[in-house]
Short mmCIF file of C-alpha atoms in Angstrom, two decimals:
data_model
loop_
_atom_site.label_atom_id
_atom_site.label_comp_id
_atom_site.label_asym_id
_atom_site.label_seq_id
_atom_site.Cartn_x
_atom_site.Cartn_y
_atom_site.Cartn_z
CA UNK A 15 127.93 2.81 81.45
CA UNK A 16 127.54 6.40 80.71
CA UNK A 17 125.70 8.09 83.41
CA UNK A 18 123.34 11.59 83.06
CA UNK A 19 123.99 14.12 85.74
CA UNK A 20 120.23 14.79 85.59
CA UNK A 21 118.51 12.43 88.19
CA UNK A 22 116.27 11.77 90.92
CA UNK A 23 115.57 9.46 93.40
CA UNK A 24 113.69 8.93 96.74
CA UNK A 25 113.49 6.44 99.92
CA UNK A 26 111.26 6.76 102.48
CA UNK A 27 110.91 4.97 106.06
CA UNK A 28 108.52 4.74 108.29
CA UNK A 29 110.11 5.11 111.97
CA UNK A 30 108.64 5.35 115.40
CA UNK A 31 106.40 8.64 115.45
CA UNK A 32 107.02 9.56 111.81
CA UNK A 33 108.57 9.52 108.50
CA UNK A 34 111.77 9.80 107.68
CA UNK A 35 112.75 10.47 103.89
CA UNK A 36 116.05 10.58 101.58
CA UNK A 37 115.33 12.65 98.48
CA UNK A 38 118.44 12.98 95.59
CA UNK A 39 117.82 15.80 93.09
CA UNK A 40 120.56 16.53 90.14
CA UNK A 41 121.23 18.33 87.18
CA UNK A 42 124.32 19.22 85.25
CA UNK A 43 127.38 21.34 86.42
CA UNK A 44 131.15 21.71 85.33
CA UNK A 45 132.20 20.21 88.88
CA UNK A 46 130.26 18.79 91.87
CA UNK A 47 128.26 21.27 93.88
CA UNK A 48 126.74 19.01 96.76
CA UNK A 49 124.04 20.96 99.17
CA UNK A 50 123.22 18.61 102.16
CA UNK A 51 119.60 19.90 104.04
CA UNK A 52 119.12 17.49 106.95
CA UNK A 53 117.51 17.25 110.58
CA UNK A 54 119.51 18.39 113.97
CA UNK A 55 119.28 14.79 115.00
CA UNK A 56 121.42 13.68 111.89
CA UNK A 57 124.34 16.55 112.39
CA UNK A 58 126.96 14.25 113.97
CA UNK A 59 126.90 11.97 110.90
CA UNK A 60 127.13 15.18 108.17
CA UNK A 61 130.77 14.57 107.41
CA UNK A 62 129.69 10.37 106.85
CA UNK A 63 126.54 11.28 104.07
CA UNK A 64 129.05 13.73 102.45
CA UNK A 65 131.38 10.93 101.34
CA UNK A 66 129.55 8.73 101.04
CA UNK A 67 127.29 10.91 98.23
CA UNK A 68 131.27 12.08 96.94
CA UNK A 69 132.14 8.68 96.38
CA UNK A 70 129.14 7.46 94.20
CA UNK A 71 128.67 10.95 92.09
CA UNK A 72 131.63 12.91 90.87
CA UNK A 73 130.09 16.00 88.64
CA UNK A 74 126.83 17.93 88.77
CA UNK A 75 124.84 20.14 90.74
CA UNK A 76 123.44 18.06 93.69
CA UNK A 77 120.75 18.41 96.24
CA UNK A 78 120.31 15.40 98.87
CA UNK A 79 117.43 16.19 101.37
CA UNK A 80 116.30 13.85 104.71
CA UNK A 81 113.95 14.86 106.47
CA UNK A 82 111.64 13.45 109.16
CA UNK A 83 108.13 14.10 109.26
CA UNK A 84 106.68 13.51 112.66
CA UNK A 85 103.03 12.74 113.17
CA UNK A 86 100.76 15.14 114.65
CA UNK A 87 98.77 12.44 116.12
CA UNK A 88 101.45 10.42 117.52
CA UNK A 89 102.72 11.42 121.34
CA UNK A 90 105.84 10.11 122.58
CA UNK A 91 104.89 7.85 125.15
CA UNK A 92 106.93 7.23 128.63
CA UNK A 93 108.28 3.82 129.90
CA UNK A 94 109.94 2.17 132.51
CA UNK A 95 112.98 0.53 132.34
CA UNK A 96 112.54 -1.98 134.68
CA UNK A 97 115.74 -3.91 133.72
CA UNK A 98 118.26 -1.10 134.55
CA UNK A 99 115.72 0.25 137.36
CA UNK A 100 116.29 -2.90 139.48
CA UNK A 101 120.00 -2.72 138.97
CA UNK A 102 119.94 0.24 140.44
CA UNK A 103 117.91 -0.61 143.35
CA UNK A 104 120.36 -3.98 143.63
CA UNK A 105 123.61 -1.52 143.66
CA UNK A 106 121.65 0.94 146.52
CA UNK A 107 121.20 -1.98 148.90
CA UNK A 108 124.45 -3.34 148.59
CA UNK A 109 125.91 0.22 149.11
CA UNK A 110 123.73 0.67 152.14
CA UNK A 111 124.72 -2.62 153.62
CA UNK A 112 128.24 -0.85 153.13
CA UNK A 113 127.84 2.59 154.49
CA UNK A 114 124.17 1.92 156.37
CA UNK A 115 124.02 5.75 157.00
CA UNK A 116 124.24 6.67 153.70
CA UNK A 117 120.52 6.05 153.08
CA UNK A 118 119.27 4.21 150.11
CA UNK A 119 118.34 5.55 146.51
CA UNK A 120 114.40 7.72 147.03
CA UNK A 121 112.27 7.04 144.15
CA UNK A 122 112.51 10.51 142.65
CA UNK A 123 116.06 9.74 142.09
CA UNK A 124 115.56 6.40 140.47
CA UNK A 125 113.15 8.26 137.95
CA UNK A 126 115.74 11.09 137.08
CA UNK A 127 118.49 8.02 136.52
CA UNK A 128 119.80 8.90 132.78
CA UNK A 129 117.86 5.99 131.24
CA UNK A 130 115.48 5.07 133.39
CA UNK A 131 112.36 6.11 131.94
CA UNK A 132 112.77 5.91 127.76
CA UNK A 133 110.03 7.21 125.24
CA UNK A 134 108.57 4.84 122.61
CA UNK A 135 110.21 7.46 119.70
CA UNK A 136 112.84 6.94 117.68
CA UNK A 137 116.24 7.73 119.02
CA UNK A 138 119.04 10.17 117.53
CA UNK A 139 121.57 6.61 116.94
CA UNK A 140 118.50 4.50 115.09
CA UNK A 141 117.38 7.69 113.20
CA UNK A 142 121.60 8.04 111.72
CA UNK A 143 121.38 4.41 110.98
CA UNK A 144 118.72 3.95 108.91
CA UNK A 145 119.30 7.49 107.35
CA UNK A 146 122.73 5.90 106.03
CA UNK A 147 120.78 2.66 104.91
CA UNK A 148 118.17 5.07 103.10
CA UNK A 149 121.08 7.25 101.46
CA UNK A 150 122.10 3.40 99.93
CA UNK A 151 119.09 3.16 98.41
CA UNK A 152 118.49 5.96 97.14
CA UNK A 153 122.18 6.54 95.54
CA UNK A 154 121.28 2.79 93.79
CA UNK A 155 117.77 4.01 92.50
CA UNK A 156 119.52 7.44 91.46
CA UNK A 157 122.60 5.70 89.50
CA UNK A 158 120.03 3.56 87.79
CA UNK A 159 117.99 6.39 86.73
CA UNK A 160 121.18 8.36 85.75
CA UNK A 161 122.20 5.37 83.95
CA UNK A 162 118.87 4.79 81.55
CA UNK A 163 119.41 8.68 81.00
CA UNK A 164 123.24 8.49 79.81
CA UNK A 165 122.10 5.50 77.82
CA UNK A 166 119.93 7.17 75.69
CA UNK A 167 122.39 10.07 75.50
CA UNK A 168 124.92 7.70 74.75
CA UNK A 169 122.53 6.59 71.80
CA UNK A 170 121.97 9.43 69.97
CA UNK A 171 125.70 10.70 70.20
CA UNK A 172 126.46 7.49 68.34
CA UNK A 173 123.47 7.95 65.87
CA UNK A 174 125.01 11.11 65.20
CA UNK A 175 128.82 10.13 64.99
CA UNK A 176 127.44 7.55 62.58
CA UNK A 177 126.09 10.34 60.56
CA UNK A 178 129.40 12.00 60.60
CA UNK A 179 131.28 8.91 59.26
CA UNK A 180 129.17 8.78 56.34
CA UNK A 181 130.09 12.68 55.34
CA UNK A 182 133.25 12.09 55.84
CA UNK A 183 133.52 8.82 53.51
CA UNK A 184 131.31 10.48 51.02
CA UNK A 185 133.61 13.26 50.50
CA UNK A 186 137.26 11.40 51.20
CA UNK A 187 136.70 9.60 47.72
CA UNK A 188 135.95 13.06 45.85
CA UNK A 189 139.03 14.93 47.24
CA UNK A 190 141.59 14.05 44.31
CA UNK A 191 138.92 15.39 41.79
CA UNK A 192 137.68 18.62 44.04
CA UNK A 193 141.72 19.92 44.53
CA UNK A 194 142.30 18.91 41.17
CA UNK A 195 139.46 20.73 39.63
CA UNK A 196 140.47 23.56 41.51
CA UNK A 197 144.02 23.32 40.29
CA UNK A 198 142.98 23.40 36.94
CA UNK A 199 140.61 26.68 37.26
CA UNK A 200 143.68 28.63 39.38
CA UNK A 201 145.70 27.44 36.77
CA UNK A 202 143.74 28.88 33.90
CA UNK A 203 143.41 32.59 35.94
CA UNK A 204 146.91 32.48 36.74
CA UNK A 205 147.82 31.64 32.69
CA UNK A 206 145.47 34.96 31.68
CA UNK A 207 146.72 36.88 34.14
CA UNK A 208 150.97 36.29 33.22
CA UNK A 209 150.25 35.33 29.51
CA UNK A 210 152.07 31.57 30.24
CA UNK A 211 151.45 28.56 31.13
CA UNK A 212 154.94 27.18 31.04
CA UNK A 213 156.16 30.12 33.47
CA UNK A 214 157.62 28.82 37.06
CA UNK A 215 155.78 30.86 38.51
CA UNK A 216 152.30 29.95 37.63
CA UNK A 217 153.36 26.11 38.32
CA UNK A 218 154.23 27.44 42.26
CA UNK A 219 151.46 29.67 42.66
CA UNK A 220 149.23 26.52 41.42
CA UNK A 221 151.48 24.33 43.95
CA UNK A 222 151.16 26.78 46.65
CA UNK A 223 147.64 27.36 46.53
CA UNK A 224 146.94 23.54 46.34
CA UNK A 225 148.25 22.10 49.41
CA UNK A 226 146.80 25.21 50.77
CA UNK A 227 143.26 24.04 49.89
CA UNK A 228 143.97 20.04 50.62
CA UNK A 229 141.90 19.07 53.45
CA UNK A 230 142.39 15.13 53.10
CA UNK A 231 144.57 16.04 56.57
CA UNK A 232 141.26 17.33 58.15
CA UNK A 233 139.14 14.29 57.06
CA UNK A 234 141.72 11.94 58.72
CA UNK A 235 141.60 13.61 61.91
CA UNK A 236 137.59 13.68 61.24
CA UNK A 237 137.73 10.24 61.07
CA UNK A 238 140.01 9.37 64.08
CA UNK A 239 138.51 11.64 66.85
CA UNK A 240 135.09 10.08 65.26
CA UNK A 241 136.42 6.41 66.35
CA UNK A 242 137.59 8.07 69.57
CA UNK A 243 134.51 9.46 70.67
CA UNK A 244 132.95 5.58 69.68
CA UNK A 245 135.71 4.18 71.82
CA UNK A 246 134.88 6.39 74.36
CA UNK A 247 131.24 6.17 75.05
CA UNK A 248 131.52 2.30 74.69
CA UNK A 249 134.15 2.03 77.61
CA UNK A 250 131.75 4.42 79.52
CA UNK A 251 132.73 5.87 83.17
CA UNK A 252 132.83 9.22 83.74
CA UNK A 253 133.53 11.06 80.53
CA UNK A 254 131.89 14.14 80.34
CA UNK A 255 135.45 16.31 80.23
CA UNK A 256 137.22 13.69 77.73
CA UNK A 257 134.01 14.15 75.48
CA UNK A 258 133.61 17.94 76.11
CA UNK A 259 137.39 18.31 74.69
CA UNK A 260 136.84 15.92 71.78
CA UNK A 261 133.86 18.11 70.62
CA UNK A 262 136.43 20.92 70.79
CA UNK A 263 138.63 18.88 68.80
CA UNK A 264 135.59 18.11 66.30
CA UNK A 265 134.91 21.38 65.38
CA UNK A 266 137.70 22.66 65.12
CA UNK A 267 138.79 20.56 62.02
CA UNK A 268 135.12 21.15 60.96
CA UNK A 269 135.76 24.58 61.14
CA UNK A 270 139.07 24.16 59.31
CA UNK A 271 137.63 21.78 56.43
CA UNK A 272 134.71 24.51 55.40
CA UNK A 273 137.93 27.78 55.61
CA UNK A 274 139.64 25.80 53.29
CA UNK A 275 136.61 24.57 50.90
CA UNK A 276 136.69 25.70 47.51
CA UNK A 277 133.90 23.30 46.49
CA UNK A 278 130.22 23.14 47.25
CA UNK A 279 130.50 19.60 48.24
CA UNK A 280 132.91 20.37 51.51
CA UNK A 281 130.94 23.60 52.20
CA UNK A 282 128.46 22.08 52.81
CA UNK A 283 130.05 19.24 54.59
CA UNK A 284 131.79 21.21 56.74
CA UNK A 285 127.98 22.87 57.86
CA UNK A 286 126.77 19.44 58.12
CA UNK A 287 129.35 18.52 60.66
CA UNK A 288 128.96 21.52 62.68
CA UNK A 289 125.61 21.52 63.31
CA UNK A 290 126.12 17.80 64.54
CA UNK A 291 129.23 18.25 66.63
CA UNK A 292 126.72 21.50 68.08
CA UNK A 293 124.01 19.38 69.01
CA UNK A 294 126.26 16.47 70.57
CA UNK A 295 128.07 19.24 72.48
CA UNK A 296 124.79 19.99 73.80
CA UNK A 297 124.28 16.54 74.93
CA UNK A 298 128.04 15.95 76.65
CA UNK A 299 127.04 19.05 79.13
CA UNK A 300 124.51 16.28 80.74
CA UNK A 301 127.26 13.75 81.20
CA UNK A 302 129.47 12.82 84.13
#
């Protein structure tokens, strides 16, 4: 599948006390820029979102947001652990039946036992856990809507490499006729110009100047980095840089087949291609 480095996703949560919320933003860069905006509570698990995000997106410009949005009505209520309270008071009495001077555990101290009394809100460990299940979802959502983007993408590039075929084959036929009409009109100039047509030197300046203007090596290369970039956007993966190079390699022997044109017909060939290879090369900058 070709995937779009423009997406976005979201996946919400409702916890104890609020809302907590994984938001996925992306559009296209050369190389993966990842910004990370999260909660205090989340910190210790930075370094665990980070790969994970690295893992499932390898180029664009990427924002990934959680945040948790507590309600203003909602007051963290106290309770009583009764479970751990009466181990405690269990442990005190057989301590004091140990050391009976000692004294046994006051009930302020019970209270300010680490654990003892608990609020109803969510906790820092249950917060990181579903904030990693969340990030799941969302990175699923966010490939998917990546991946309905690089489809169509993926589309028109091969609309437009189909166009490019057809130049190609429409002007690979009329090659022999173009260099040979040409041939004959150098020929003719050369003849006025020395006064001879059976001089050596008109025959290698005719020579010369033909293989100079034979672009049949262009249109293969045409045709093979056209089959190339079909080969490529059917395997699919992460392509962008393959495909931004092929374009390079496109219009480059674009470039080269309308330098050496001496014939309307591959003029304007050679425009027709480069204004296609142009407009896909727009299109690869949006691709992993």
């Amino acid at each position: 599948m070709i995937l779009s480095m423009t997406g976005y996703a979201i996946a919400t949560r409702e916890l104890a006390g609020g809302l907590l919320s994984v938001e996925l933003r992306a559009v296209n860069h050369r190389f993966l820029d990842l910004s990370l905006r999260l909660p205090e509570e989340l910190r210790l698990i930075e370094n665990q979102l980070r790969e994970k995000l690295a893992g499932r997106v390898s180029r664009g410009k990427l924002d990934c947001r959680i945040g948790f949005s507590a309600r203003a009505e909602t007051q963290p209520r106290l309770q009583l652990n009764t479970e751990l309270m009466a181990q405690l008071v269990a442990l005190s009495e057989q301590a004091c039946a140990i050391a009976p001077s000692a004294g046994e555990l006051r009930m302020g101290e019970l209270l300010r036992w680490p654990g003892v009394l608990v609020t109803d809100s969510v906790t820092p460990e249950a917060m990181q856990q579903t904030a990693l299940a969340l990030l799941e979802l969302a990175l699923v959502d966010f490939a998917a809507t990546r991946g309905r983007e690089g489809e169509k993408l993926a589309a028109s590039m091969i609309e437009r490499a189909n166009i490019m075929a057809a130049i190609v084959e429409e002007v690979q036929p009329r090659l022999p006729a173009i260099v040979a009409a040409y041939d004959e009109k150098l020929k003719q100039r050369l003849i006025e110009a020395l006064g001879s047509a059976d001089d050596d030197r008109v025959r290698q300046e005719v020579a010369l100047f033909a293989q100079k203007v034979d672009v049949a090596e262009e249109l293969t290369r045409l045709t093979t980095h056209i089959a190339e970039l079909r080969r490529i956007l059917k395997t699919g993966g992460a392509v962008g840089k393959r495909l931004d190079f092929l374009m390079q390699e496109l219009h480059r022997e674009a470039n080269t087949l309308g330098s050496k044109s001496v014939a309307v017909d591959t003029s304007q060939a050679s425009l027709e291609l480069k204004v296609l290879i142009e407009q896909m090369r727009e299109q690869v900058q949006n691709i992993e």
